[in-house]
XYZ file of C-alpha atoms in Angstrom:
569
model
C 1.387 -10.821 18.091
C -0.449 -7.491 18.310
C -4.179 -7.524 19.044
C -6.265 -6.665 15.948
C -8.538 -3.624 16.279
C -11.313 -2.177 14.217
C -11.504 1.396 15.486
C -9.396 3.786 13.506
C -6.633 5.409 15.633
C -7.865 8.911 14.786
C -11.555 8.408 15.551
C -11.157 9.659 19.126
C -10.443 13.100 17.690
C -14.160 13.496 17.006
C -14.644 14.129 20.725
C -12.375 17.228 20.456
C -13.537 18.589 17.105
C -15.301 21.880 17.664
C -13.818 22.149 21.160
C -10.022 22.073 20.702
C -9.892 22.284 16.921
C -12.205 23.104 14.048
C -10.565 21.647 10.919
C -10.338 18.134 9.517
C -7.152 17.619 11.548
C -5.787 19.429 14.598
C -2.592 21.454 14.215
C 0.490 20.094 16.035
C -0.042 22.385 19.084
C -3.715 21.397 19.240
C -2.728 17.713 18.987
C -0.272 18.124 21.815
C -2.894 19.851 24.005
C -5.322 17.016 23.354
C -2.734 14.475 24.506
C -1.959 16.514 27.625
C -5.649 16.487 28.533
C -5.710 12.684 28.112
C -2.429 11.799 29.736
C -1.283 14.769 31.860
C 1.060 12.789 34.164
C 2.448 10.401 31.629
C 6.214 10.590 30.975
C 6.872 12.492 27.749
C 10.556 13.312 27.065
C 13.392 11.359 28.739
C 17.189 11.347 28.544
C 19.926 9.702 30.646
C 22.758 12.132 31.608
C 23.753 9.613 33.092
C 20.760 9.685 35.455
C 17.230 9.702 34.107
C 15.827 13.183 33.485
C 12.188 13.257 32.499
C 9.478 15.765 31.644
C 5.902 14.565 31.863
C 3.282 15.955 29.437
C 2.101 18.710 31.813
C 5.654 19.807 32.691
C 6.674 19.906 29.040
C 3.577 21.951 28.123
C 4.431 24.576 30.756
C 7.943 25.020 29.331
C 6.617 25.012 25.708
C 4.067 27.720 26.457
C 6.607 29.841 28.369
C 9.076 29.749 25.480
C 6.300 30.498 22.998
C 5.385 33.616 25.037
C 9.024 34.668 24.968
C 9.188 34.174 21.184
C 6.044 36.283 20.804
C 7.558 39.007 23.060
C 10.545 39.075 20.684
C 8.318 39.677 17.674
C 7.844 36.164 16.298
C 4.457 35.966 14.573
C 2.424 33.474 12.578
C 4.464 32.280 9.635
C 7.898 33.511 10.857
C 10.725 30.973 10.457
C 12.748 29.832 13.494
C 15.561 27.267 13.129
C 16.652 24.530 15.538
C 19.822 22.455 15.321
C 21.415 20.142 17.799
C 21.699 16.607 19.080
C 18.666 14.637 20.141
C 17.437 15.902 23.496
C 14.246 17.033 25.311
C 15.305 20.637 24.753
C 15.241 20.123 21.024
C 11.627 18.865 21.013
C 10.473 21.552 23.486
C 11.974 24.215 21.259
C 10.390 22.693 18.136
C 6.933 22.700 19.753
C 7.360 26.204 21.262
C 8.045 27.649 17.767
C 4.779 26.106 16.592
C 2.917 27.282 19.728
C 4.109 30.810 18.861
C 2.540 30.424 15.388
C 5.940 30.088 13.751
C 7.437 27.698 11.199
C 10.204 25.309 12.343
C 13.329 24.900 10.224
C 15.107 21.781 11.611
C 18.739 21.610 10.526
C 21.151 18.715 10.505
C 23.608 19.411 13.352
C 26.368 17.484 11.476
C 26.537 20.059 8.713
C 29.496 22.341 8.435
C 28.905 25.926 9.735
C 28.851 27.433 6.264
C 26.281 24.837 5.121
C 24.074 25.709 8.100
C 24.559 29.391 7.276
C 23.243 28.802 3.781
C 20.078 27.066 5.116
C 19.424 29.869 7.584
C 19.739 32.444 4.858
C 17.597 30.450 2.411
C 14.785 30.077 4.965
C 15.221 33.639 6.320
C 15.218 32.208 9.896
C 14.868 35.005 12.451
C 16.079 32.996 15.429
C 18.195 29.884 16.086
C 18.042 27.339 18.844
C 21.470 25.697 18.876
C 23.508 23.338 21.063
C 26.918 23.995 22.587
C 28.912 22.739 19.599
C 27.914 25.718 17.433
C 26.795 28.276 20.008
C 30.029 30.225 20.104
C 30.108 30.373 16.285
C 26.640 31.905 16.087
C 26.863 34.143 19.143
C 28.197 37.096 17.122
C 25.314 36.435 14.634
C 27.372 35.935 11.443
C 24.147 35.340 9.486
C 22.360 38.552 8.666
C 18.821 37.268 9.142
C 19.386 36.049 12.692
C 18.098 38.250 15.548
C 18.530 35.961 18.541
C 20.599 32.825 19.436
C 19.222 30.505 22.114
C 21.189 27.646 23.686
C 19.800 24.106 23.955
C 22.329 23.325 26.715
C 22.317 24.582 30.258
C 25.189 26.769 31.365
C 25.794 28.339 27.948
C 24.274 31.733 27.174
C 20.553 32.181 26.996
C 19.258 28.721 28.021
C 15.989 27.580 26.412
C 14.306 26.423 29.674
C 14.897 29.827 31.291
C 12.807 31.712 28.728
C 9.362 33.189 29.525
C 7.323 36.136 28.421
C 4.169 38.032 29.393
C 0.750 36.676 28.687
C -0.321 37.480 25.161
C -2.975 36.727 22.517
C -0.854 34.650 20.132
C -2.256 34.169 16.647
C -2.246 30.399 16.056
C -1.575 28.589 12.844
C -4.336 26.653 11.123
C -4.040 23.129 9.719
C -3.257 24.287 6.184
C -0.456 26.601 7.368
C 3.187 25.713 6.888
C 4.584 23.924 10.001
C 8.098 23.034 8.931
C 10.667 23.443 6.148
C 12.891 20.366 5.911
C 16.004 20.614 3.836
C 16.781 17.375 2.049
C 20.236 16.373 0.743
C 22.338 18.824 -1.141
C 23.646 21.611 1.042
C 25.692 23.168 -1.723
C 24.236 25.225 -4.556
C 20.543 25.992 -4.016
C 19.162 23.990 -1.024
C 15.855 22.226 -1.560
C 13.445 22.843 1.292
C 10.391 20.603 1.598
C 7.363 22.571 2.879
C 5.160 20.513 5.180
C 1.920 21.798 6.726
C 0.357 20.907 10.020
C -2.151 18.791 8.112
C 0.621 16.967 6.330
C 2.373 15.954 9.559
C -0.614 15.318 11.758
C -2.630 13.344 9.191
C 0.402 11.195 8.334
C 1.027 10.537 11.995
C -2.480 9.153 12.576
C -2.968 7.479 9.150
C 0.266 5.527 9.552
C -1.290 3.979 12.687
C -4.199 2.658 10.648
C -2.055 0.007 8.869
C -2.941 -1.434 11.488
C 0.002 -0.467 13.645
C -1.185 -0.064 17.251
C 0.628 2.613 19.196
C -0.233 2.655 22.917
C 0.108 5.425 25.460
C 2.188 3.010 27.487
C 4.757 2.625 24.703
C 8.327 3.862 25.014
C 9.934 5.023 21.764
C 13.721 5.260 21.270
C 15.133 8.205 19.335
C 18.605 7.240 18.212
C 18.560 8.587 14.654
C 18.920 12.388 14.231
C 15.581 13.977 15.023
C 15.836 16.733 12.426
C 15.289 14.020 9.773
C 11.681 13.498 8.709
C 11.718 9.767 9.632
C 12.578 10.257 13.323
C 10.690 13.539 13.550
C 7.417 11.944 12.493
C 7.695 8.228 13.242
C 9.244 8.735 16.703
C 8.688 12.279 18.021
C 5.273 13.187 16.572
C 3.909 9.633 16.883
C 4.879 9.768 20.551
C 3.093 12.999 21.345
C -0.016 11.928 19.371
C -0.658 8.969 21.692
C 0.690 9.911 25.122
C 3.701 7.630 24.791
C 7.244 8.400 26.012
C 10.318 9.099 23.894
C 13.742 8.292 25.177
C 16.665 10.032 23.499
C 19.709 7.979 22.576
C 23.147 9.577 22.714
C 25.183 7.891 20.000
C 24.959 5.162 17.370
C 27.058 2.619 19.225
C 25.622 -0.799 19.614
C 26.695 -1.333 23.285
C 25.219 2.042 24.295
C 22.031 1.353 22.364
C 21.505 -2.016 24.030
C 22.149 -0.481 27.460
C 19.529 2.262 26.779
C 16.982 -0.279 25.493
C 17.250 -2.294 28.710
C 17.342 0.628 31.132
C 14.405 2.489 29.515
C 12.370 -0.646 28.775
C 11.884 0.543 25.182
C 8.925 -1.027 23.410
C 9.054 0.704 19.996
C 12.412 0.583 18.211
C 12.566 2.444 14.929
C 15.800 2.422 12.968
C 17.595 2.160 9.678
C 19.036 -1.015 8.128
C 22.529 -0.313 9.521
C 21.241 -0.322 13.104
C 19.284 -3.565 12.723
C 22.090 -5.198 10.791
C 24.571 -4.467 13.591
C 22.280 -5.698 16.371
C 21.452 -8.916 14.460
C 25.144 -9.499 13.542
C 25.931 -9.331 17.277
C 23.218 -11.827 18.116
C 24.374 -14.321 15.414
C 28.017 -13.867 16.441
C 27.092 -14.877 20.026
C 25.207 -17.949 18.777
C 28.069 -19.051 16.500
C 30.423 -18.840 19.480
C 28.377 -21.680 21.104
C 29.615 -24.078 18.420
C 28.225 -25.431 15.137
C 25.857 -27.962 16.697
C 24.121 -25.429 19.026
C 24.138 -22.786 16.291
C 22.615 -25.215 13.776
C 19.896 -26.271 16.224
C 18.949 -22.669 17.107
C 18.767 -21.753 13.448
C 16.502 -24.776 12.799
C 14.268 -23.758 15.711
C 14.193 -20.183 14.346
C 12.894 -21.431 10.994
C 10.175 -23.433 12.781
C 9.238 -20.391 14.879
C 9.063 -18.173 11.773
C 6.845 -20.678 9.989
C 4.386 -20.844 12.903
C 4.311 -17.056 13.220
C 3.750 -16.507 9.542
C 1.214 -19.240 8.890
C -0.690 -19.608 12.156
C -0.434 -16.018 13.442
C 0.996 -17.301 16.721
C 4.324 -16.054 18.070
C 6.257 -18.754 19.878
C 9.606 -17.015 19.394
C 9.250 -14.680 22.406
C 9.342 -17.716 24.772
C 11.546 -20.017 22.688
C 14.318 -17.473 22.387
C 13.849 -15.516 25.597
C 17.487 -16.162 26.615
C 18.724 -14.700 23.315
C 16.433 -11.642 23.507
C 17.482 -11.000 27.160
C 21.134 -11.087 26.293
C 20.498 -8.650 23.422
C 18.349 -6.328 25.650
C 15.343 -6.883 23.340
C 12.841 -8.498 25.688
C 10.831 -5.285 26.229
C 10.613 -4.551 22.472
C 7.068 -4.851 21.137
C 7.597 -3.687 17.621
C 10.672 -2.880 15.459
C 10.175 -0.757 12.372
C 12.866 -0.270 9.729
C 12.849 2.644 7.311
C 15.150 5.135 5.683
C 16.613 2.573 3.186
C 16.216 -0.909 1.749
C 16.460 -3.890 4.149
C 17.528 -7.394 3.137
C 14.571 -9.821 3.427
C 16.822 -12.220 5.243
C 17.242 -9.719 8.131
C 13.526 -9.048 8.221
C 12.921 -12.809 8.420
C 15.375 -13.487 11.211
C 13.956 -10.858 13.625
C 10.462 -12.295 13.128
C 11.814 -15.805 13.631
C 13.238 -14.640 16.977
C 9.749 -13.569 18.043
C 9.945 -9.838 17.427
C 7.169 -8.109 15.532
C 9.440 -6.585 12.917
C 8.106 -4.643 9.913
C 9.462 -2.168 7.407
C 7.962 0.903 5.921
C 8.507 3.333 3.128
C 8.295 7.039 2.620
C 10.208 10.219 1.775
C 10.569 13.707 3.197
C 8.156 14.986 0.574
C 5.423 12.725 1.999
C 5.887 13.661 5.689
C 7.337 10.861 5.295
C 5.337 7.598 5.790
C 3.250 6.316 2.892
C 3.475 2.489 3.265
C 3.943 0.042 6.173
C 3.889 -3.716 6.352
C 0.907 -4.929 8.438
C 2.189 -6.783 11.484
C -0.445 -9.490 11.073
C 0.229 -10.037 7.358
C 3.736 -8.899 6.597
C 5.639 -9.769 3.420
C 9.370 -9.965 3.862
C 10.262 -8.726 0.429
C 7.790 -5.837 0.472
C 7.846 -2.405 2.122
C 4.142 -2.884 2.858
C 0.757 -1.593 1.767
C -0.121 2.070 1.313
C -1.287 3.727 4.519
C -4.963 4.670 4.875
C -6.073 7.416 2.404
C -2.850 7.134 0.331
C -3.562 6.933 -3.400
C -0.578 5.098 -4.910
C 0.075 4.162 -8.555
C 2.953 2.859 -10.719
C 3.786 5.187 -13.598
C 4.676 3.698 -16.953
C 5.329 0.131 -15.757
C 7.673 -2.106 -17.817
C 7.250 -5.812 -18.564
C 8.016 -6.693 -14.916
C 5.417 -4.155 -13.773
C 8.251 -1.854 -12.538
C 7.738 1.859 -12.899
C 7.991 5.054 -10.881
C 5.954 5.137 -7.654
C 3.559 8.141 -7.618
C 1.275 9.186 -4.766
C -1.543 11.510 -3.695
C -2.755 12.164 -0.157
C -3.008 14.602 2.735
C 0.598 13.909 3.642
C 2.055 15.123 0.342
C 4.095 18.339 0.674
C 3.000 21.780 -0.471
C 6.166 21.924 -2.626
C 9.788 23.077 -2.449
C 10.396 26.417 -0.701
C 10.724 29.263 -3.201
C 11.302 26.738 -6.097
C 8.173 26.792 -8.234
C 9.801 25.119 -11.263
C 11.242 22.244 -9.219
C 7.882 21.856 -7.479
C 5.977 21.663 -10.778
C 8.483 19.081 -12.095
C 7.838 16.864 -9.054
C 4.191 16.339 -9.871
C 2.329 14.675 -12.728
C -0.234 16.723 -14.678
C -3.050 15.138 -12.621
C -1.419 16.026 -9.274
C 0.467 12.878 -8.212
C 3.849 13.351 -6.495
C 6.649 11.601 -8.431
C 8.730 9.862 -5.747
C 11.719 9.056 -7.951
C 11.616 5.471 -6.584
C 11.002 2.473 -8.848
C 8.827 -0.414 -7.826
C 5.815 -2.565 -8.529
C 2.652 -3.660 -6.649
C 1.197 -7.125 -6.317
C -2.446 -8.256 -6.488
C -2.858 -7.546 -2.715
C -1.642 -4.006 -3.074
C 1.794 -4.571 -1.440
C 4.607 -2.366 -2.740
C 8.017 -3.718 -3.723
C 10.863 -1.311 -4.369
C 13.625 -2.036 -6.861
C 15.670 1.177 -6.516
C 15.935 4.822 -7.360
C 15.245 5.838 -10.922
C 18.380 7.919 -11.103
C 20.569 4.996 -9.904
C 19.298 2.481 -12.469
C 22.011 0.765 -14.579
C 21.405 -0.255 -18.223
C 23.544 -3.239 -19.112
C 25.047 -4.330 -22.434
C 22.004 -6.552 -23.159
C 19.635 -3.614 -22.502
C 18.560 -4.947 -19.097
C 17.652 -2.639 -16.297
C 19.593 -3.337 -13.089
C 18.728 -1.759 -9.729
C 21.800 -1.350 -7.498
C 19.825 -1.500 -4.223
C 18.609 -5.027 -5.044
C 22.251 -6.193 -5.309
C 23.432 -4.249 -2.259
C 20.816 -6.016 -0.185
C 22.602 -9.330 -0.797
C 25.597 -8.150 1.199
C 23.890 -6.970 4.373
C 24.792 -9.900 6.578
C 28.511 -10.194 5.691
C 30.494 -8.976 8.705
C 33.592 -8.518 6.553
C 31.934 -5.608 4.699
C 31.249 -2.262 6.369
C 29.952 -0.399 3.248
C 29.118 -1.480 -0.294
C 27.900 0.607 -3.191
C 26.876 -0.841 -6.552
C 27.081 1.388 -9.591
C 27.396 1.169 -13.349
C 30.648 1.840 -15.210
C 30.913 2.453 -18.923
C 31.974 -0.679 -20.743
C 31.286 0.498 -24.277
C 31.344 4.224 -24.959
C 29.876 3.792 -28.379
C 26.928 1.642 -27.254
C 26.639 3.450 -23.904
C 26.339 0.073 -22.179
C 27.262 -0.329 -18.538
C 28.897 -3.046 -16.478
C 28.362 -3.478 -12.784
C 30.971 -2.310 -10.285
C 31.092 -2.827 -6.503
C 32.813 -0.249 -4.319
C 33.650 -2.015 -1.018
C 34.923 -0.659 2.248
C 35.979 -3.602 4.436
C 34.952 -3.596 8.099
C 37.781 -2.283 10.269
C 36.316 -4.371 13.132
C 36.522 -7.669 11.278
C 39.002 -10.146 12.803
C 40.305 -13.601 11.877
C 41.396 -15.591 14.958
C 41.356 -12.335 16.934
C 43.643 -10.461 14.520
C 43.047 -7.873 11.820
C 43.681 -9.559 8.419
C 46.252 -8.137 5.998
C 45.131 -6.195 2.942
C 45.764 -9.151 0.622
C 43.833 -11.563 2.846
C 40.951 -9.083 3.069
C 40.979 -8.671 -0.718
C 40.735 -12.423 -1.097
C 37.860 -12.528 1.384
C 35.950 -9.738 -0.457
C 36.457 -11.420 -3.832
C 35.149 -14.674 -2.438
C 32.026 -12.959 -1.018
C 31.354 -11.188 -4.347
C 31.705 -14.514 -6.165
C 29.301 -16.125 -3.711
C 26.735 -13.370 -4.188
C 27.175 -13.491 -8.044
C 26.011 -17.111 -7.927
C 22.658 -15.960 -6.497
C 22.172 -13.155 -9.036
C 20.710 -13.144 -12.486
C 23.380 -13.248 -15.274
C 22.744 -9.567 -16.158
C 23.110 -8.567 -12.485
C 26.546 -10.031 -11.909
C 29.288 -7.805 -10.566
C 32.188 -7.643 -13.027
C 34.497 -5.087 -11.318
C 35.492 -4.711 -7.640
C 37.163 -1.630 -6.138
C 38.272 -2.022 -2.530
C 38.429 1.301 -0.701
C 40.829 2.296 2.098
C 38.546 5.065 3.356
C 34.821 4.874 4.210
C 32.338 6.480 1.858
C 30.532 9.632 3.062
C 27.072 8.912 4.510
C 23.922 10.830 5.329
C 22.643 11.142 8.882
C 20.332 8.176 8.228
C 23.397 6.092 7.304
C 22.914 5.966 3.546
C 25.941 6.363 1.274
C 25.999 9.696 -0.561
C 26.163 8.364 -4.137
C 26.526 11.822 -5.601
C 29.745 12.320 -3.643
C 31.530 9.501 -5.490
């Protein structure tokens, strides 16, 4: 288990206040410089191509400042927008920081978007320059977007390479903590894009306050960036957390379990942050290996896991690391100190099994509009069905709770966004009259201030009996079934006059699922899915039961954090 500590993770900043920064919080460039002064030779950004390529903090700073000088020489000034899009790599993070060192505002863009969708975001943000990888470099070289003045490559050997940039010494006007640092575009790349405006204070305060859960991040930690780094979750919880502490971030190449496990072992990763899909896949692989040992061995290990989990939960002692060392070694998880799940709901059964195996596994909660972290489960006192307690200095309430105590989660705090870029009406609608951000998430809090989420307000189903059903609660019940690759629960109109809804499951079977080594036929797979739904229905409340099943022959479209795009169905 992690060692408890009493000193707040941000208290050391007092030694630098008045010297490196003057505000309540440093800006991101000031934070990075503080870390360089503390850990100049510590590894910072690492990637395997296939050999390890690493920049330490001092080397990265030299490149960042050189690129910032070049940006300044090209006319970038405080408040100017510069976009960056590409796969996870050291060049991406160096470009991101260089834009901030030049006083600019970063516009991180999902590299999986279509070119015309990226064009729209560039125009909306009035980005003057674009850092881009090789996949889109040729498209943007002729500058088809009017606002763009320069295109810089994030890959060596293609055009103007980011690491080759430098400019003359200059007095660069730096941003202050209340200045805009980044514009993050959330879902919806058609119509009018919604850009979340986050300040330096938003991002830096959230980074440190999240560590006060307590969640100890050490300068010796190695983070693994496998999820797209443009997304607020990876940007803050992996990239910015790393550079706030002097830790190292290793960039993963692709979301393939075998590659991920190879990276974890080779890089000796200690901090693994992911989404439910990642942790589901890794755990499913572990359990599949245990089942292959036969029912007796599997039953014994599961029994020992339950004993281990009980001891860990009740006595705050972690026997699992030793008891299941052979399992963790095979899964390349022996170096892992902490796993954190975010970006979507996780089944409590998955949470429980990781902790039973001896891994400190917690989940958190947040949204882009809150930089994003606002709640994390304390490692020493986690609750498997909760997303945790509010982080330090987060003021959280439940708006208009029903008889279950369920209502919309609303928050105030230094991590809450300025608003939506050039969208004053949408910004005003997102806040209560007394200044709380309306998250759009439904949940309740217990007597110990732990938050429990039930679903998104806009996804709620109202059944024939007038009961409120939250699709995410039902979807969680299916997370450990290998037969199912994707499931989405939604309402369908049963009675047009009464406007009452039934509950439908859209299921995409796993293409990897085999029976005796062979892919089952469509009819056998349908039988299997029906059987699973019936099994889950037995565990649900009568008003939650699925009454309609639609088996899909194509996967549903997903976001970059592996959540199904409900609006696309």
